[in-house]
Amino acid sequence: MGGYRSAVPLSRATSEALAARGVAVEPDFDLSTRAWWRVGGPADGFATVSSLDELVAVQEVAAAHDLPVFVLGNGSNLLVSDAGVRGLVLVLGGALAECEVLDDDARELRVGAGFKLTVLVSRSHRHGWTGLEVFAGIPGTLGGAIRMNAGAGLGETVEALVDAEVVLRGGEVRTFTVDELRMSYRTCHLPEGSIVARARLKTRGGDPDAFRERVKTFLERRKATQPLKFPSCGSTFRNPPGDYAGRLIEAAGLKGYTLGQAQVAEKHANFVLNLGGATASDLRRVIEHMQRTVHEQFGVELEREVHYAGDWSGWQP
Ligand SMILES: Cc1cc2nc3c(=O)[nH]c(=O)nc-3n(C[C@H](O)[C@H](O)[C@H](O)COP(=O)(O)OP(=O)(O)OC[C@H]3O[C@@H](n4cnc5c(N)ncnc54)[C@H](O)[C@@H]3O)c2cc1C
């Protein structure tokens, strides 16, 4: 974990206030165990909430104690700093990671934001639900997918979402319709500091066998074209309008570019790999080198899809 000390330690009073509301905090939690890139330093505090009440309690205590809270989904779109995360890192479990059918013909589901999309897709397969293929191949949670408006070749999160129940900083619970969230390419307008607790999703009618076949073909194609042997966060950059980030990175001659143990994948230039033992700093340096080089050669600013998380204040480019 690199021996970093917390710049703003989680105070005992804050931990006790959380414990009094049923939320146990684990100090100095190694986040590299939770991040797909397998890098990142410690969280000052780490907690799992299992119900809406606990999530509300965290947001109330956080506002009262000026505690920064970072919600972690499956860590599949995050570069966590080697210095770790100051404040509390929160994961949604228990009732906030469950999937419930709301009507007789399973047209509507209520799904916890901590629920994994891979499980959602396999459950769709099993029950013959269609419409949720928008999540196929995305290794995140529903909360992360809403935050990112994640999508692959079979559609985007926005197409399956009815509304999302969100806990604002301070503890107010509000439901936002999909239109209110103004979701577009890999973005969603959630209020600052808010956390999605659960959401209603809609399934569609149609032929379940055709759905299963579509998903199978799609996943096979992805497996063949993506470098899945080493940890990555999938596509590092958004595609610029009318072009592909991967095409530009490859044309800039960056495939195979390596710094430390971080590498631009040979198989798919928009993927950055941890070959084993890379640091978050190595990965960030590679990412910024890609941005600089593509800008110098083609005048295009590549926008990151991957989020930087944690304390980057002492980072040296
Ligand atoms: C091999 C691979 C392939 C991928 N392919 C795709 C793809 O095809 N399409 C695609 O869109 N993405 C893809 N991704 C990226 C990633 O899986 C998605 O962005 C996913 O939606 C992230 O979900 P997560 O739960 O892992 O979120 P995290 O990475 O944990 O978090 C991402 C952001 O969402 C926020 N967040 C998480 N949960 C909540 C919540 N409950 N409330 C509010 N904010 C929240 C976090 O704070 C963070 O800012 C891929 C990643 C990998 C590793």
Short mmCIF file of N, CA, C and O in Angstrom, two decimals, residues 111-208:
data_model
loop_
_atom_site.label_atom_id
_atom_site.label_comp_id
_atom_site.label_asym_id
_atom_site.label_seq_id
_atom_site.Cartn_x
_atom_site.Cartn_y
_atom_site.Cartn_z
N VAL A 111 -33.82 -2.85 -9.13
CA VAL A 111 -32.49 -3.44 -9.00
C VAL A 111 -31.62 -2.52 -8.15
O VAL A 111 -31.55 -1.30 -8.40
N GLY A 112 -30.95 -3.11 -7.16
CA GLY A 112 -30.04 -2.33 -6.32
C GLY A 112 -28.84 -1.86 -7.12
O GLY A 112 -28.37 -2.56 -8.03
N ALA A 113 -28.35 -0.68 -6.76
CA ALA A 113 -27.24 -0.10 -7.53
C ALA A 113 -25.97 -0.93 -7.39
O ALA A 113 -25.07 -0.86 -8.22
N GLY A 114 -25.88 -1.75 -6.32
CA GLY A 114 -24.70 -2.59 -6.15
C GLY A 114 -24.78 -3.90 -6.91
O GLY A 114 -23.84 -4.71 -6.86
N PHE A 115 -25.88 -4.12 -7.64
CA PHE A 115 -26.06 -5.39 -8.36
C PHE A 115 -25.14 -5.45 -9.57
O PHE A 115 -25.00 -4.47 -10.31
N LYS A 116 -24.53 -6.60 -9.79
CA LYS A 116 -23.57 -6.72 -10.91
C LYS A 116 -24.30 -6.96 -12.23
O LYS A 116 -25.21 -7.77 -12.32
N LEU A 117 -23.84 -6.26 -13.25
CA LEU A 117 -24.50 -6.33 -14.56
C LEU A 117 -24.36 -7.72 -15.18
O LEU A 117 -25.26 -8.18 -15.88
N THR A 118 -23.24 -8.38 -14.93
CA THR A 118 -23.06 -9.72 -15.51
C THR A 118 -24.14 -10.67 -14.97
O THR A 118 -24.67 -11.49 -15.70
N VAL A 119 -24.48 -10.49 -13.68
CA VAL A 119 -25.51 -11.34 -13.08
C VAL A 119 -26.88 -10.97 -13.67
O VAL A 119 -27.72 -11.82 -13.95
N LEU A 120 -27.08 -9.67 -13.89
CA LEU A 120 -28.35 -9.21 -14.47
C LEU A 120 -28.56 -9.82 -15.86
O LEU A 120 -29.65 -10.28 -16.19
N VAL A 121 -27.49 -9.84 -16.63
CA VAL A 121 -27.61 -10.38 -18.00
C VAL A 121 -27.84 -11.90 -17.93
O VAL A 121 -28.70 -12.43 -18.64
N SER A 122 -27.13 -12.58 -17.03
CA SER A 122 -27.35 -14.04 -16.99
C SER A 122 -28.74 -14.36 -16.43
O SER A 122 -29.39 -15.30 -16.87
N ARG A 123 -29.24 -13.52 -15.52
CA ARG A 123 -30.61 -13.73 -15.03
C ARG A 123 -31.62 -13.51 -16.16
O ARG A 123 -32.62 -14.21 -16.27
N SER A 124 -31.35 -12.51 -17.00
CA SER A 124 -32.22 -12.27 -18.16
C SER A 124 -32.26 -13.49 -19.06
O SER A 124 -33.33 -13.88 -19.54
N HIS A 125 -31.09 -14.09 -19.26
CA HIS A 125 -31.00 -15.31 -20.07
C HIS A 125 -31.90 -16.38 -19.50
O HIS A 125 -32.68 -17.00 -20.20
N ARG A 126 -31.75 -16.56 -18.18
CA ARG A 126 -32.45 -17.66 -17.52
C ARG A 126 -33.97 -17.48 -17.59
O ARG A 126 -34.70 -18.41 -17.85
N HIS A 127 -34.41 -16.23 -17.38
CA HIS A 127 -35.86 -16.00 -17.29
C HIS A 127 -36.47 -15.58 -18.62
O HIS A 127 -37.67 -15.37 -18.70
N GLY A 128 -35.62 -15.41 -19.63
CA GLY A 128 -36.15 -15.02 -20.94
C GLY A 128 -36.55 -13.55 -21.00
O GLY A 128 -37.36 -13.16 -21.83
N TRP A 129 -36.02 -12.71 -20.11
CA TRP A 129 -36.31 -11.27 -20.21
C TRP A 129 -35.48 -10.70 -21.35
O TRP A 129 -34.32 -11.07 -21.53
N THR A 130 -36.03 -9.78 -22.09
CA THR A 130 -35.27 -9.10 -23.14
C THR A 130 -35.16 -7.62 -22.78
O THR A 130 -35.89 -7.14 -21.91
N GLY A 131 -34.26 -6.92 -23.43
CA GLY A 131 -34.12 -5.48 -23.19
C GLY A 131 -32.89 -5.15 -22.36
O GLY A 131 -32.37 -4.03 -22.44
N LEU A 132 -32.41 -6.10 -21.57
CA LEU A 132 -31.28 -5.78 -20.70
C LEU A 132 -29.95 -6.16 -21.35
O LEU A 132 -28.90 -6.11 -20.70
N GLU A 133 -30.01 -6.49 -22.64
CA GLU A 133 -28.77 -6.81 -23.35
C GLU A 133 -27.87 -5.58 -23.49
O GLU A 133 -26.69 -5.69 -23.81
N VAL A 134 -28.43 -4.40 -23.20
CA VAL A 134 -27.60 -3.18 -23.21
C VAL A 134 -26.42 -3.32 -22.23
O VAL A 134 -25.40 -2.65 -22.38
N PHE A 135 -26.57 -4.20 -21.23
CA PHE A 135 -25.52 -4.34 -20.22
C PHE A 135 -24.51 -5.45 -20.54
O PHE A 135 -23.56 -5.66 -19.78
N ALA A 136 -24.73 -6.15 -21.64
CA ALA A 136 -23.88 -7.32 -21.93
C ALA A 136 -22.42 -6.90 -22.10
O ALA A 136 -22.12 -5.94 -22.81
N GLY A 137 -21.56 -7.61 -21.42
CA GLY A 137 -20.11 -7.39 -21.59
C GLY A 137 -19.54 -6.30 -20.70
O GLY A 137 -18.35 -6.04 -20.74
N ILE A 138 -20.38 -5.66 -19.89
CA ILE A 138 -19.89 -4.55 -19.05
C ILE A 138 -19.69 -5.07 -17.61
O ILE A 138 -20.67 -5.46 -16.97
N PRO A 139 -18.46 -5.04 -17.12
CA PRO A 139 -18.19 -5.71 -15.83
C PRO A 139 -18.44 -4.82 -14.61
O PRO A 139 -17.69 -4.90 -13.64
N GLY A 140 -19.47 -3.97 -14.66
CA GLY A 140 -19.70 -3.04 -13.55
C GLY A 140 -20.95 -3.39 -12.77
O GLY A 140 -21.57 -4.43 -12.97
N THR A 141 -21.31 -2.48 -11.86
CA THR A 141 -22.57 -2.57 -11.13
C THR A 141 -23.59 -1.66 -11.81
O THR A 141 -23.22 -0.81 -12.64
N LEU A 142 -24.85 -1.81 -11.41
CA LEU A 142 -25.87 -0.94 -12.01
C LEU A 142 -25.60 0.53 -11.67
O LEU A 142 -25.78 1.41 -12.51
N GLY A 143 -25.16 0.81 -10.43
CA GLY A 143 -24.87 2.21 -10.05
C GLY A 143 -23.81 2.82 -10.93
O GLY A 143 -23.94 3.95 -11.42
N GLY A 144 -22.73 2.06 -11.16
CA GLY A 144 -21.66 2.54 -12.04
C GLY A 144 -22.16 2.73 -13.46
O GLY A 144 -21.78 3.69 -14.15
N ALA A 145 -23.05 1.83 -13.89
CA ALA A 145 -23.57 1.93 -15.27
C ALA A 145 -24.44 3.17 -15.43
O ALA A 145 -24.41 3.84 -16.47
N ILE A 146 -25.23 3.50 -14.40
CA ILE A 146 -26.07 4.69 -14.49
C ILE A 146 -25.18 5.94 -14.50
O ILE A 146 -25.34 6.83 -15.33
N ARG A 147 -24.22 5.95 -13.58
CA ARG A 147 -23.31 7.11 -13.49
C ARG A 147 -22.59 7.35 -14.83
O ARG A 147 -22.35 8.48 -15.23
N MET A 148 -22.24 6.24 -15.51
CA MET A 148 -21.47 6.34 -16.75
C MET A 148 -22.35 6.34 -18.00
O MET A 148 -21.85 6.46 -19.10
N ASN A 149 -23.66 6.11 -17.83
CA ASN A 149 -24.49 5.71 -18.97
C ASN A 149 -23.72 4.70 -19.82
O ASN A 149 -23.50 4.88 -21.03
N ALA A 150 -23.31 3.64 -19.16
CA ALA A 150 -22.48 2.62 -19.82
C ALA A 150 -23.26 1.96 -20.95
O ALA A 150 -24.49 1.88 -20.91
N GLY A 151 -22.53 1.54 -21.93
CA GLY A 151 -23.15 0.83 -23.04
C GLY A 151 -22.10 0.21 -23.91
O GLY A 151 -20.95 0.66 -23.94
N ALA A 152 -22.49 -0.84 -24.58
CA ALA A 152 -21.55 -1.46 -25.52
C ALA A 152 -22.29 -1.54 -26.85
O ALA A 152 -23.11 -0.68 -27.14
N GLY A 153 -22.05 -2.58 -27.63
CA GLY A 153 -22.65 -2.63 -28.97
C GLY A 153 -24.15 -2.84 -28.98
O GLY A 153 -24.80 -2.64 -30.00
N LEU A 154 -24.76 -3.23 -27.86
CA LEU A 154 -26.19 -3.56 -27.89
C LEU A 154 -27.06 -2.49 -27.24
O LEU A 154 -28.21 -2.74 -26.89
N GLY A 155 -26.52 -1.31 -27.06
CA GLY A 155 -27.31 -0.20 -26.52
C GLY A 155 -26.66 0.41 -25.29
O GLY A 155 -25.52 0.06 -24.94
N GLU A 156 -27.37 1.34 -24.68
CA GLU A 156 -26.84 2.07 -23.51
C GLU A 156 -27.82 1.95 -22.35
O GLU A 156 -29.02 1.74 -22.54
N THR A 157 -27.29 2.19 -21.15
CA THR A 157 -28.07 2.11 -19.91
C THR A 157 -29.39 2.90 -20.02
O THR A 157 -30.44 2.43 -19.58
N VAL A 158 -29.32 4.09 -20.59
CA VAL A 158 -30.49 4.97 -20.68
C VAL A 158 -31.70 4.25 -21.30
O VAL A 158 -32.84 4.53 -20.94
N GLU A 159 -31.45 3.29 -22.18
CA GLU A 159 -32.55 2.61 -22.88
C GLU A 159 -33.32 1.66 -21.97
O GLU A 159 -34.46 1.30 -22.27
N ALA A 160 -32.68 1.21 -20.88
CA ALA A 160 -33.34 0.24 -19.99
C ALA A 160 -33.87 0.89 -18.72
O ALA A 160 -34.63 0.29 -17.96
N LEU A 161 -33.47 2.13 -18.47
CA LEU A 161 -33.76 2.77 -17.17
C LEU A 161 -35.13 3.46 -17.17
O LEU A 161 -35.49 4.15 -18.13
N VAL A 162 -35.89 3.27 -16.09
CA VAL A 162 -37.14 4.01 -15.91
C VAL A 162 -36.86 5.21 -14.99
O VAL A 162 -37.10 6.36 -15.33
N ASP A 163 -36.34 4.91 -13.80
CA ASP A 163 -35.96 5.98 -12.88
C ASP A 163 -34.95 5.45 -11.85
O ASP A 163 -34.71 4.25 -11.78
N ALA A 164 -34.35 6.37 -11.12
CA ALA A 164 -33.33 5.98 -10.15
C ALA A 164 -33.62 6.66 -8.82
O ALA A 164 -33.93 7.85 -8.77
N GLU A 165 -33.51 5.86 -7.75
CA GLU A 165 -33.70 6.38 -6.40
C GLU A 165 -32.31 6.78 -5.89
O GLU A 165 -31.40 5.94 -5.84
N VAL A 166 -32.19 8.03 -5.50
CA VAL A 166 -30.87 8.59 -5.24
C VAL A 166 -30.87 9.19 -3.84
O VAL A 166 -31.86 9.81 -3.43
N VAL A 167 -29.77 8.99 -3.10
CA VAL A 167 -29.65 9.63 -1.78
C VAL A 167 -28.67 10.80 -1.90
O VAL A 167 -27.50 10.63 -2.24
N LEU A 168 -29.19 11.98 -1.66
CA LEU A 168 -28.37 13.18 -1.80
C LEU A 168 -27.46 13.33 -0.59
O LEU A 168 -27.75 12.80 0.49
N ARG A 169 -26.37 14.09 -0.77
CA ARG A 169 -25.53 14.40 0.39
C ARG A 169 -26.40 15.16 1.40
O ARG A 169 -27.11 16.09 1.02
N GLY A 170 -26.40 14.73 2.65
CA GLY A 170 -27.33 15.29 3.63
C GLY A 170 -28.42 14.29 3.97
O GLY A 170 -29.04 14.36 5.01
N GLY A 171 -28.69 13.34 3.04
CA GLY A 171 -29.58 12.24 3.39
C GLY A 171 -30.95 12.25 2.73
O GLY A 171 -31.70 11.28 2.88
N GLU A 172 -31.30 13.33 1.99
CA GLU A 172 -32.62 13.34 1.34
C GLU A 172 -32.67 12.26 0.25
O GLU A 172 -31.72 12.12 -0.52
N VAL A 173 -33.80 11.53 0.20
CA VAL A 173 -33.97 10.51 -0.85
C VAL A 173 -34.86 11.08 -1.94
O VAL A 173 -35.95 11.59 -1.66
N ARG A 174 -34.38 11.01 -3.19
CA ARG A 174 -35.19 11.54 -4.30
C ARG A 174 -35.19 10.56 -5.46
O ARG A 174 -34.21 9.85 -5.67
N THR A 175 -36.29 10.55 -6.19
CA THR A 175 -36.34 9.70 -7.39
C THR A 175 -36.23 10.59 -8.62
O THR A 175 -36.97 11.57 -8.74
N PHE A 176 -35.29 10.25 -9.48
CA PHE A 176 -35.10 11.00 -10.72
C PHE A 176 -35.56 10.13 -11.89
O PHE A 176 -35.13 8.97 -12.00
N THR A 177 -36.41 10.69 -12.74
CA THR A 177 -36.78 9.93 -13.95
C THR A 177 -35.58 9.92 -14.88
O THR A 177 -34.67 10.75 -14.77
N VAL A 178 -35.65 8.99 -15.83
CA VAL A 178 -34.53 8.90 -16.78
C VAL A 178 -34.35 10.23 -17.52
O VAL A 178 -33.21 10.64 -17.78
N ASP A 179 -35.44 10.92 -17.82
CA ASP A 179 -35.29 12.21 -18.54
C ASP A 179 -34.60 13.25 -17.66
O ASP A 179 -33.78 14.03 -18.13
N GLU A 180 -34.94 13.23 -16.36
CA GLU A 180 -34.30 14.20 -15.45
C GLU A 180 -32.79 13.97 -15.34
O GLU A 180 -32.03 14.90 -15.05
N LEU A 181 -32.36 12.74 -15.57
CA LEU A 181 -30.92 12.45 -15.45
C LEU A 181 -30.14 12.90 -16.68
O LEU A 181 -28.90 12.88 -16.68
N ARG A 182 -30.83 13.28 -17.75
CA ARG A 182 -30.18 13.81 -18.98
C ARG A 182 -28.92 13.01 -19.34
O ARG A 182 -27.82 13.52 -19.36
N MET A 183 -29.15 11.73 -19.60
CA MET A 183 -28.01 10.85 -19.89
C MET A 183 -27.63 10.97 -21.36
O MET A 183 -28.47 10.99 -22.25
N SER A 184 -26.34 11.04 -21.60
CA SER A 184 -25.86 11.02 -22.99
C SER A 184 -24.58 10.19 -22.99
O SER A 184 -24.28 9.53 -21.99
N TYR A 185 -23.83 10.24 -24.07
CA TYR A 185 -22.68 9.36 -24.25
C TYR A 185 -21.75 9.39 -23.02
O TYR A 185 -21.05 10.35 -22.78
N ARG A 186 -21.82 8.31 -22.23
CA ARG A 186 -21.00 8.08 -21.03
C ARG A 186 -21.15 9.18 -19.97
O ARG A 186 -20.25 9.39 -19.16
N THR A 187 -22.27 9.88 -19.98
CA THR A 187 -22.50 10.86 -18.90
C THR A 187 -23.94 10.81 -18.40
O THR A 187 -24.84 10.38 -19.11
N CYS A 188 -24.09 11.33 -17.19
CA CYS A 188 -25.39 11.33 -16.52
C CYS A 188 -25.33 12.50 -15.54
O CYS A 188 -24.29 12.73 -14.92
N HIS A 189 -26.42 13.25 -15.41
CA HIS A 189 -26.40 14.41 -14.51
C HIS A 189 -26.99 14.06 -13.15
O HIS A 189 -28.18 14.26 -12.92
N LEU A 190 -26.13 13.53 -12.29
CA LEU A 190 -26.53 13.27 -10.91
C LEU A 190 -26.08 14.46 -10.07
O LEU A 190 -25.00 15.00 -10.32
N PRO A 191 -26.85 14.85 -9.06
CA PRO A 191 -26.37 15.96 -8.21
C PRO A 191 -25.05 15.59 -7.54
O PRO A 191 -24.82 14.43 -7.19
N GLU A 192 -24.19 16.58 -7.39
CA GLU A 192 -22.87 16.41 -6.75
C GLU A 192 -23.01 15.70 -5.40
O GLU A 192 -23.85 16.08 -4.58
N GLY A 193 -22.21 14.68 -5.19
CA GLY A 193 -22.19 13.99 -3.89
C GLY A 193 -23.33 13.01 -3.69
O GLY A 193 -23.46 12.43 -2.61
N SER A 194 -24.18 12.84 -4.72
CA SER A 194 -25.32 11.94 -4.53
C SER A 194 -24.95 10.50 -4.90
O SER A 194 -23.98 10.28 -5.63
N ILE A 195 -25.72 9.57 -4.38
CA ILE A 195 -25.43 8.15 -4.59
C ILE A 195 -26.70 7.45 -5.05
O ILE A 195 -27.76 7.59 -4.42
N VAL A 196 -26.60 6.72 -6.14
CA VAL A 196 -27.76 5.96 -6.62
C VAL A 196 -27.92 4.75 -5.70
O VAL A 196 -26.96 4.01 -5.47
N ALA A 197 -29.12 4.57 -5.16
CA ALA A 197 -29.37 3.44 -4.26
C ALA A 197 -29.94 2.26 -5.03
O ALA A 197 -29.52 1.13 -4.85
N ARG A 198 -30.92 2.53 -5.87
CA ARG A 198 -31.51 1.47 -6.70
C ARG A 198 -32.25 2.13 -7.85
O ARG A 198 -32.42 3.35 -7.88
N ALA A 199 -32.70 1.29 -8.78
CA ALA A 199 -33.33 1.86 -9.96
C ALA A 199 -34.39 0.91 -10.47
O ALA A 199 -34.35 -0.29 -10.20
N ARG A 200 -35.36 1.49 -11.21
CA ARG A 200 -36.32 0.63 -11.90
C ARG A 200 -35.85 0.48 -13.34
O ARG A 200 -35.50 1.48 -13.99
N LEU A 201 -35.86 -0.76 -13.82
CA LEU A 201 -35.45 -1.06 -15.19
C LEU A 201 -36.64 -1.67 -15.90
O LEU A 201 -37.46 -2.35 -15.28
N LYS A 202 -36.71 -1.44 -17.22
CA LYS A 202 -37.81 -2.07 -17.97
C LYS A 202 -37.26 -3.15 -18.88
O LYS A 202 -36.18 -2.99 -19.48
N THR A 203 -37.99 -4.24 -18.95
CA THR A 203 -37.64 -5.26 -19.93
C THR A 203 -38.59 -5.07 -21.10
O THR A 203 -39.59 -4.36 -21.00
N ARG A 204 -38.25 -5.72 -22.22
CA ARG A 204 -39.13 -5.61 -23.40
C ARG A 204 -39.67 -6.99 -23.71
O ARG A 204 -39.12 -8.00 -23.30
N GLY A 205 -40.75 -7.00 -24.50
CA GLY A 205 -41.22 -8.29 -24.99
C GLY A 205 -40.26 -8.76 -26.08
O GLY A 205 -39.17 -8.23 -26.24
N GLY A 206 -40.67 -9.76 -26.82
CA GLY A 206 -39.82 -10.22 -27.92
C GLY A 206 -39.34 -11.62 -27.65
O GLY A 206 -39.60 -12.20 -26.60
N ASP A 207 -38.61 -12.13 -28.62
CA ASP A 207 -38.22 -13.53 -28.62
C ASP A 207 -36.98 -13.74 -27.74
O ASP A 207 -35.89 -13.29 -28.08
N PRO A 208 -37.14 -14.45 -26.60
CA PRO A 208 -35.98 -14.64 -25.71
C PRO A 208 -34.84 -15.40 -26.37
O PRO A 208 -33.67 -15.15 -26.06
#
